[in-house]
C-alpha positions as a printed Julia matrix, in Angstrom:
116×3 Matrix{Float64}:
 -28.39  -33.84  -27.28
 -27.97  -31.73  -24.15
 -31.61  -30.49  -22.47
 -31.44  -28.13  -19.71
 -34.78  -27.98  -17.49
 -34.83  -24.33  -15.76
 -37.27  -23.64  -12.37
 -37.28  -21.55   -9.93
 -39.36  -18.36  -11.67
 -42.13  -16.75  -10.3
 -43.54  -13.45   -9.15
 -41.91  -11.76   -5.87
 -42.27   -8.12   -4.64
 -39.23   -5.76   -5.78
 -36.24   -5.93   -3.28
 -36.95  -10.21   -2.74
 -35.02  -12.65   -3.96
 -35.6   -15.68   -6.01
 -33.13  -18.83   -6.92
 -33.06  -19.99  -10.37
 -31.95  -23.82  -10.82
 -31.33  -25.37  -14.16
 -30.53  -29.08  -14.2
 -28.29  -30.29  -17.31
 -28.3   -33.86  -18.81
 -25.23  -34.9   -20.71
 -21.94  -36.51  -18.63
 -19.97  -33.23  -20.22
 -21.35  -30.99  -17.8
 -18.49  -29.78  -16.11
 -16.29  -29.8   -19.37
 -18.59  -26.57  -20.3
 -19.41  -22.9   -19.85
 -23.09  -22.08  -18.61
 -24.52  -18.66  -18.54
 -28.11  -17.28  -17.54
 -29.61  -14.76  -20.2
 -33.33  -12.82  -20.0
 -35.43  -11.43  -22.64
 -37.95   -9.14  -21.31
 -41.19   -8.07  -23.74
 -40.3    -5.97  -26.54
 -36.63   -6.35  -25.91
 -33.57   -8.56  -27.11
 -31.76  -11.6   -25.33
 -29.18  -10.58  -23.22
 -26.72  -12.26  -21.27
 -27.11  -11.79  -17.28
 -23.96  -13.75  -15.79
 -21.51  -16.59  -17.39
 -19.29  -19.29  -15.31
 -16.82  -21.39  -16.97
 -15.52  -24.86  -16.69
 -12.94  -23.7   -13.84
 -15.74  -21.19  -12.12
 -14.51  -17.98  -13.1
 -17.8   -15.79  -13.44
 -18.63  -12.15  -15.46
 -22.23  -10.65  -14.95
 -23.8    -7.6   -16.71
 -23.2    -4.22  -15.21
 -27.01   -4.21  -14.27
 -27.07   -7.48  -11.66
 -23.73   -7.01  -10.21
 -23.82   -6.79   -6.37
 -27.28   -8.74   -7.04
 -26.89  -11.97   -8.92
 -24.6   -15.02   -7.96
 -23.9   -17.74  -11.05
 -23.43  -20.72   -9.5
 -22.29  -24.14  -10.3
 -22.53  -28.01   -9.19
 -20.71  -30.53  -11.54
 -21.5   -33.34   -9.16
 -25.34  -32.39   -9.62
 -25.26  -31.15  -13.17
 -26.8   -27.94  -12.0
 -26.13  -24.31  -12.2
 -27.65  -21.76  -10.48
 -28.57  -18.0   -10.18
 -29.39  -16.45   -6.78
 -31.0   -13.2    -7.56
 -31.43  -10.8    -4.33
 -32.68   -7.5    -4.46
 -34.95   -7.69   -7.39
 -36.14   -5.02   -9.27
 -38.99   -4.43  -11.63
 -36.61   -3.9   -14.62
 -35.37   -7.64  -14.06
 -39.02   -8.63  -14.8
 -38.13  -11.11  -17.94
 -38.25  -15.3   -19.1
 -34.61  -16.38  -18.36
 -32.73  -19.2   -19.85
 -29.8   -21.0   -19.06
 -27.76  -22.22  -22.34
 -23.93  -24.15  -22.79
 -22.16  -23.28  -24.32
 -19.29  -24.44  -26.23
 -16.16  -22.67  -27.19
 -18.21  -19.47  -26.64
 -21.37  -20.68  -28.93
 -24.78  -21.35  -27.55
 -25.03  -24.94  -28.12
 -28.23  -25.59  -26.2
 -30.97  -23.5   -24.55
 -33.79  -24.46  -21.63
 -37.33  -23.4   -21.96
 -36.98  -20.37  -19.81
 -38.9   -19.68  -16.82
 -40.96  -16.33  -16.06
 -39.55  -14.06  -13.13
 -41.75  -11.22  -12.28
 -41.22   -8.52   -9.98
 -43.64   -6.07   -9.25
 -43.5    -2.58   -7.93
């Protein structure tokens, strides 16, 4: 069973940046697609960027230009470099496998909070 440890969250002022990190166990790693989702209060889960196996990425129209998916199959790690924050990406997001294009396994989440 995969588990996939997110940090990197907290509370920054709108226009900062934050890096999320989320470390993968499993020797598959780099045989699967990761992507970074956020569900803010009130609101459904909703995908925020995607890299596959071979790096290719695809982000939702709101975080592109702001968010970079990144991967490390050496580390088991992928990554999501947020700049220009704004209050609207206030949310808990997850990083989840996935497999064949099904969510397979999820992380905890971790809180990112941008005020105004």
């Amino acid at each position: 069973q995969v588990q996939l440890v997110e940090s990197g969250g907290g509370l920054v002022q709108a226009g900062g940046s934050l890096r999320l990190s989320c470390a993968a166990s499993g020797s598959d790693f780099s045989m699967t697609a990761m992507g970074w989702y956020r569900q803010a209060p009130g609101k459904q889960r909703e995908l925020v960027a995607h890299i596959t196996r071979g790096g290719n990425t695809n982000y939702a129209d709101s975080v592109k230009g702001r968010f970079t998916i990144s991967r490390d199959n050496t580390k088991n790690m992928v990554s999501l470099q947020m700049n220009s924050l704004k209050p609207e990406d206030t949310a808990v997001y997850y990083c989840s496998q996935l497999r064949f294009g099904v969510n397979v396994a999820w992380g905890q989440g971790t809180q990112v909070t941008v005020s105004s």
